[in-house]
């Protein structure tokens, strides 16, 4: 799966997302966790184990192996996630929520630093999504809600940097997301080269 294909799944929701960026209440996907503390621990352990397994083996990773990694029985997995699709979607939603929270955290930084921090976190998200993409239902309303949330999270950071004169005014949140998603699909020699290319790409967003 290339970075362009990953970006296309985000950009498919651009028109919908653009209608929401001015809203004061951002639509954000939420995972309904169990109320009991022990059940919640099992739920979170399953999500963590699934994230690792999907990153290693793709969306087709063994559910029995995921349950074993989480330290629970397969019955506990199915009680929380009745289908593989439900588990893949839950892992994806949790990752989106983390990116949204990262935008909230970045808002406390100076405008340009906030954009840089959020884009680097978004880059990690794209890597996770690549591992999940084949298992995601592209027509799911949850997936569309996630796209909207991502755009709504990043757009204010981009706009604030533009208003501060630090980010080029012709860049849109869609442009920025496509750029970062494309970079995520490139094979690098090592982490140092990846970080250097990311830095050059982000620097290209700066107002001159």
Coordinates of C-alpha atoms in Angstrom, one line a residue:
X1 CA 0.0 0.0 0.0
X2 CA 1.6 3.3 -1.1
X3 CA 1.5 6.6 0.7
X4 CA -0.7 8.0 -2.1
X5 CA -3.3 5.3 -1.6
X6 CA -3.3 5.9 2.1
X7 CA -3.7 9.7 1.5
X8 CA -6.6 9.0 -0.9
X9 CA -8.5 7.3 1.9
X10 CA -8.1 10.5 3.9
X11 CA -8.8 12.9 1.1
X12 CA -12.0 11.0 0.2
X13 CA -13.5 12.7 3.3
X14 CA -12.1 16.2 2.5
X15 CA -15.3 17.7 1.2
X16 CA -17.2 16.4 4.3
X17 CA -14.4 17.6 6.6
X18 CA -14.3 21.0 5.1
X19 CA -17.9 21.6 6.0
X20 CA -17.0 21.1 9.7
X21 CA -13.8 23.0 10.2
X22 CA -15.6 26.1 11.3
X23 CA -17.7 24.3 13.9
X24 CA -17.0 25.1 17.5
X25 CA -17.7 21.5 18.5
X26 CA -15.4 19.1 16.7
X27 CA -16.8 15.7 15.8
X28 CA -14.5 13.2 17.4
X29 CA -14.8 9.4 17.4
X30 CA -14.9 7.8 20.7
X31 CA -14.3 4.2 21.8
X32 CA -16.9 2.9 24.3
X33 CA -14.8 1.2 26.9
X34 CA -16.2 -1.1 29.6
X35 CA -17.2 0.4 32.9
X36 CA -15.6 -2.2 35.2
X37 CA -11.9 -1.7 35.9
X38 CA -10.9 -5.3 35.2
X39 CA -13.0 -5.4 32.0
X40 CA -11.4 -2.1 30.9
X41 CA -7.9 -3.4 31.5
X42 CA -8.7 -6.4 29.3
X43 CA -10.1 -4.2 26.6
X44 CA -7.1 -1.9 26.6
X45 CA -4.7 -4.9 26.7
X46 CA -6.5 -6.3 23.6
X47 CA -6.2 -3.0 21.7
X48 CA -2.5 -2.7 22.5
X49 CA -1.8 -6.3 21.5
X50 CA -3.8 -5.9 18.3
X51 CA -2.0 -2.7 17.4
X52 CA 1.4 -4.6 17.7
X53 CA 0.2 -7.7 15.9
X54 CA -1.4 -5.7 13.0
X55 CA 1.8 -3.6 12.7
X56 CA 3.8 -6.8 12.5
X57 CA 1.5 -9.1 10.4
X58 CA -1.1 -6.8 8.9
X59 CA -4.8 -6.8 9.4
X60 CA -4.9 -10.5 8.9
X61 CA -3.0 -11.2 12.1
X62 CA -4.1 -14.2 14.1
X63 CA -6.8 -13.3 16.6
X64 CA -5.7 -16.2 18.9
X65 CA -2.2 -14.7 18.9
X66 CA -3.7 -11.3 19.8
X67 CA -5.6 -12.8 22.7
X68 CA -2.4 -14.6 23.9
X69 CA -0.4 -11.4 23.7
X70 CA -3.0 -9.6 25.7
X71 CA -3.0 -12.4 28.4
X72 CA -6.7 -13.2 27.9
X73 CA -8.7 -16.0 26.4
X74 CA -10.2 -15.9 22.9
X75 CA -13.6 -15.7 24.4
X76 CA -12.7 -12.4 26.1
X77 CA -11.6 -11.1 22.8
X78 CA -14.8 -12.0 21.1
X79 CA -16.9 -10.5 23.9
X80 CA -15.2 -7.2 23.4
X81 CA -14.8 -7.4 19.6
X82 CA -17.3 -9.8 18.0
X83 CA -15.6 -9.6 14.6
X84 CA -12.2 -9.0 13.2
X85 CA -13.6 -5.9 11.5
X86 CA -14.7 -4.5 14.9
X87 CA -11.2 -5.0 16.3
X88 CA -9.4 -3.4 13.3
X89 CA -11.8 -0.5 13.5
X90 CA -11.3 0.0 17.2
X91 CA -7.5 0.0 16.8
X92 CA -7.8 2.6 14.0
X93 CA -10.2 4.8 16.0
X94 CA -7.9 4.7 19.0
X95 CA -5.0 5.9 16.8
X96 CA -7.2 8.7 15.4
X97 CA -8.1 9.8 18.9
X98 CA -4.4 10.0 19.8
X99 CA -3.7 12.2 16.7
X100 CA -6.6 14.5 17.7
X101 CA -5.3 14.7 21.3
X102 CA -1.8 15.6 19.8
X103 CA -3.4 18.6 18.0
X104 CA -4.9 19.7 21.3
X105 CA -1.5 19.4 23.0
X106 CA 0.3 21.2 20.1
X107 CA -2.1 24.2 20.4
X108 CA -0.1 25.3 23.4
X109 CA 3.0 25.7 21.3
X110 CA 4.0 28.6 19.1
X111 CA 2.2 28.4 15.7
X112 CA 5.0 27.0 13.6
X113 CA 6.2 24.6 16.3
X114 CA 2.6 23.4 16.7
X115 CA 2.3 22.5 13.1
X116 CA 5.6 20.6 13.1
X117 CA 4.8 18.7 16.2
X118 CA 1.4 17.6 14.9
X119 CA 2.7 16.6 11.5
X120 CA 5.3 14.4 13.0
X121 CA 2.6 12.7 15.1
X122 CA 0.4 12.4 12.0
X123 CA 3.2 10.7 10.2
X124 CA 3.2 7.9 12.9
X125 CA -0.5 7.6 12.5
X126 CA -0.2 7.0 8.7
X127 CA 2.3 4.2 9.4
X128 CA -0.3 2.5 11.6
X129 CA -3.1 3.0 9.1
X130 CA -1.1 1.4 6.3
X131 CA -1.0 -1.8 8.4
X132 CA -4.8 -1.6 9.0
X133 CA -6.0 -0.4 5.6
X134 CA -6.9 -3.8 4.1
X135 CA -9.0 -4.6 7.1
X136 CA -10.9 -1.3 7.2
X137 CA -14.4 -0.9 5.7
X138 CA -13.9 2.1 3.5
X139 CA -17.7 2.9 3.6
X140 CA -17.9 2.7 7.4
X141 CA -19.5 5.8 8.9
X142 CA -17.0 5.5 11.7
X143 CA -14.2 5.9 9.2
X144 CA -15.8 9.0 7.7
X145 CA -16.1 10.4 11.2
X146 CA -12.4 9.7 11.8
X147 CA -11.5 11.6 8.6
X148 CA -13.6 14.5 9.7
X149 CA -12.0 14.5 13.1
X150 CA -8.4 14.5 11.6
X151 CA -9.1 17.5 9.4
X152 CA -10.9 19.3 12.1
X153 CA -7.9 18.7 14.4
X154 CA -5.2 19.9 12.0
X155 CA -6.9 22.7 10.2
X156 CA -6.9 25.2 13.1
X157 CA -3.1 24.6 13.6
X158 CA -2.5 25.3 9.9
X159 CA -4.7 28.4 9.9
X160 CA -3.1 29.8 13.0
X161 CA 0.4 29.4 11.5
X162 CA -0.8 31.1 8.3
X163 CA -2.3 34.0 10.3
X164 CA 1.1 34.3 12.1
X165 CA 2.8 34.6 8.7
X166 CA 4.8 31.5 9.2
X167 CA 3.1 29.0 6.9
X168 CA 2.4 29.6 3.2
X169 CA -1.1 30.9 2.6
X170 CA -1.8 28.7 -0.5
X171 CA -1.5 25.4 1.6
X172 CA -4.7 23.7 2.7
X173 CA -5.0 21.0 5.3
X174 CA -5.7 18.6 2.4
X175 CA -2.4 19.5 0.8
X176 CA -0.6 19.0 4.0
X177 CA -2.1 15.6 4.7
X178 CA -1.4 14.4 1.2
X179 CA 2.2 15.5 1.5
X180 CA 2.8 13.7 4.8
X181 CA 0.9 10.6 3.7
X182 CA 3.0 10.4 0.6
X183 CA 6.3 10.6 2.6
X184 CA 5.0 7.8 4.8
X185 CA 4.8 5.5 1.8
X186 CA 8.5 6.0 0.8
X187 CA 11.1 3.4 1.8
X188 CA 14.1 5.0 3.5
X189 CA 17.6 3.7 4.1
X190 CA 17.3 4.5 7.8
X191 CA 15.5 6.6 10.3
X192 CA 18.1 9.4 9.9
X193 CA 17.3 9.7 6.2
X194 CA 13.5 9.6 6.9
X195 CA 13.8 12.4 9.5
X196 CA 15.9 14.5 7.2
X197 CA 13.3 14.2 4.3
X198 CA 10.4 14.9 6.7
X199 CA 12.2 18.0 7.9
X200 CA 12.8 19.2 4.3
X201 CA 9.2 18.6 3.4
X202 CA 7.8 20.4 6.4
X203 CA 10.2 23.3 5.8
X204 CA 8.7 23.6 2.3
X205 CA 5.5 24.7 4.0
X206 CA 7.1 27.8 5.6
X207 CA 6.2 31.2 4.3
X208 CA 9.1 32.9 2.4

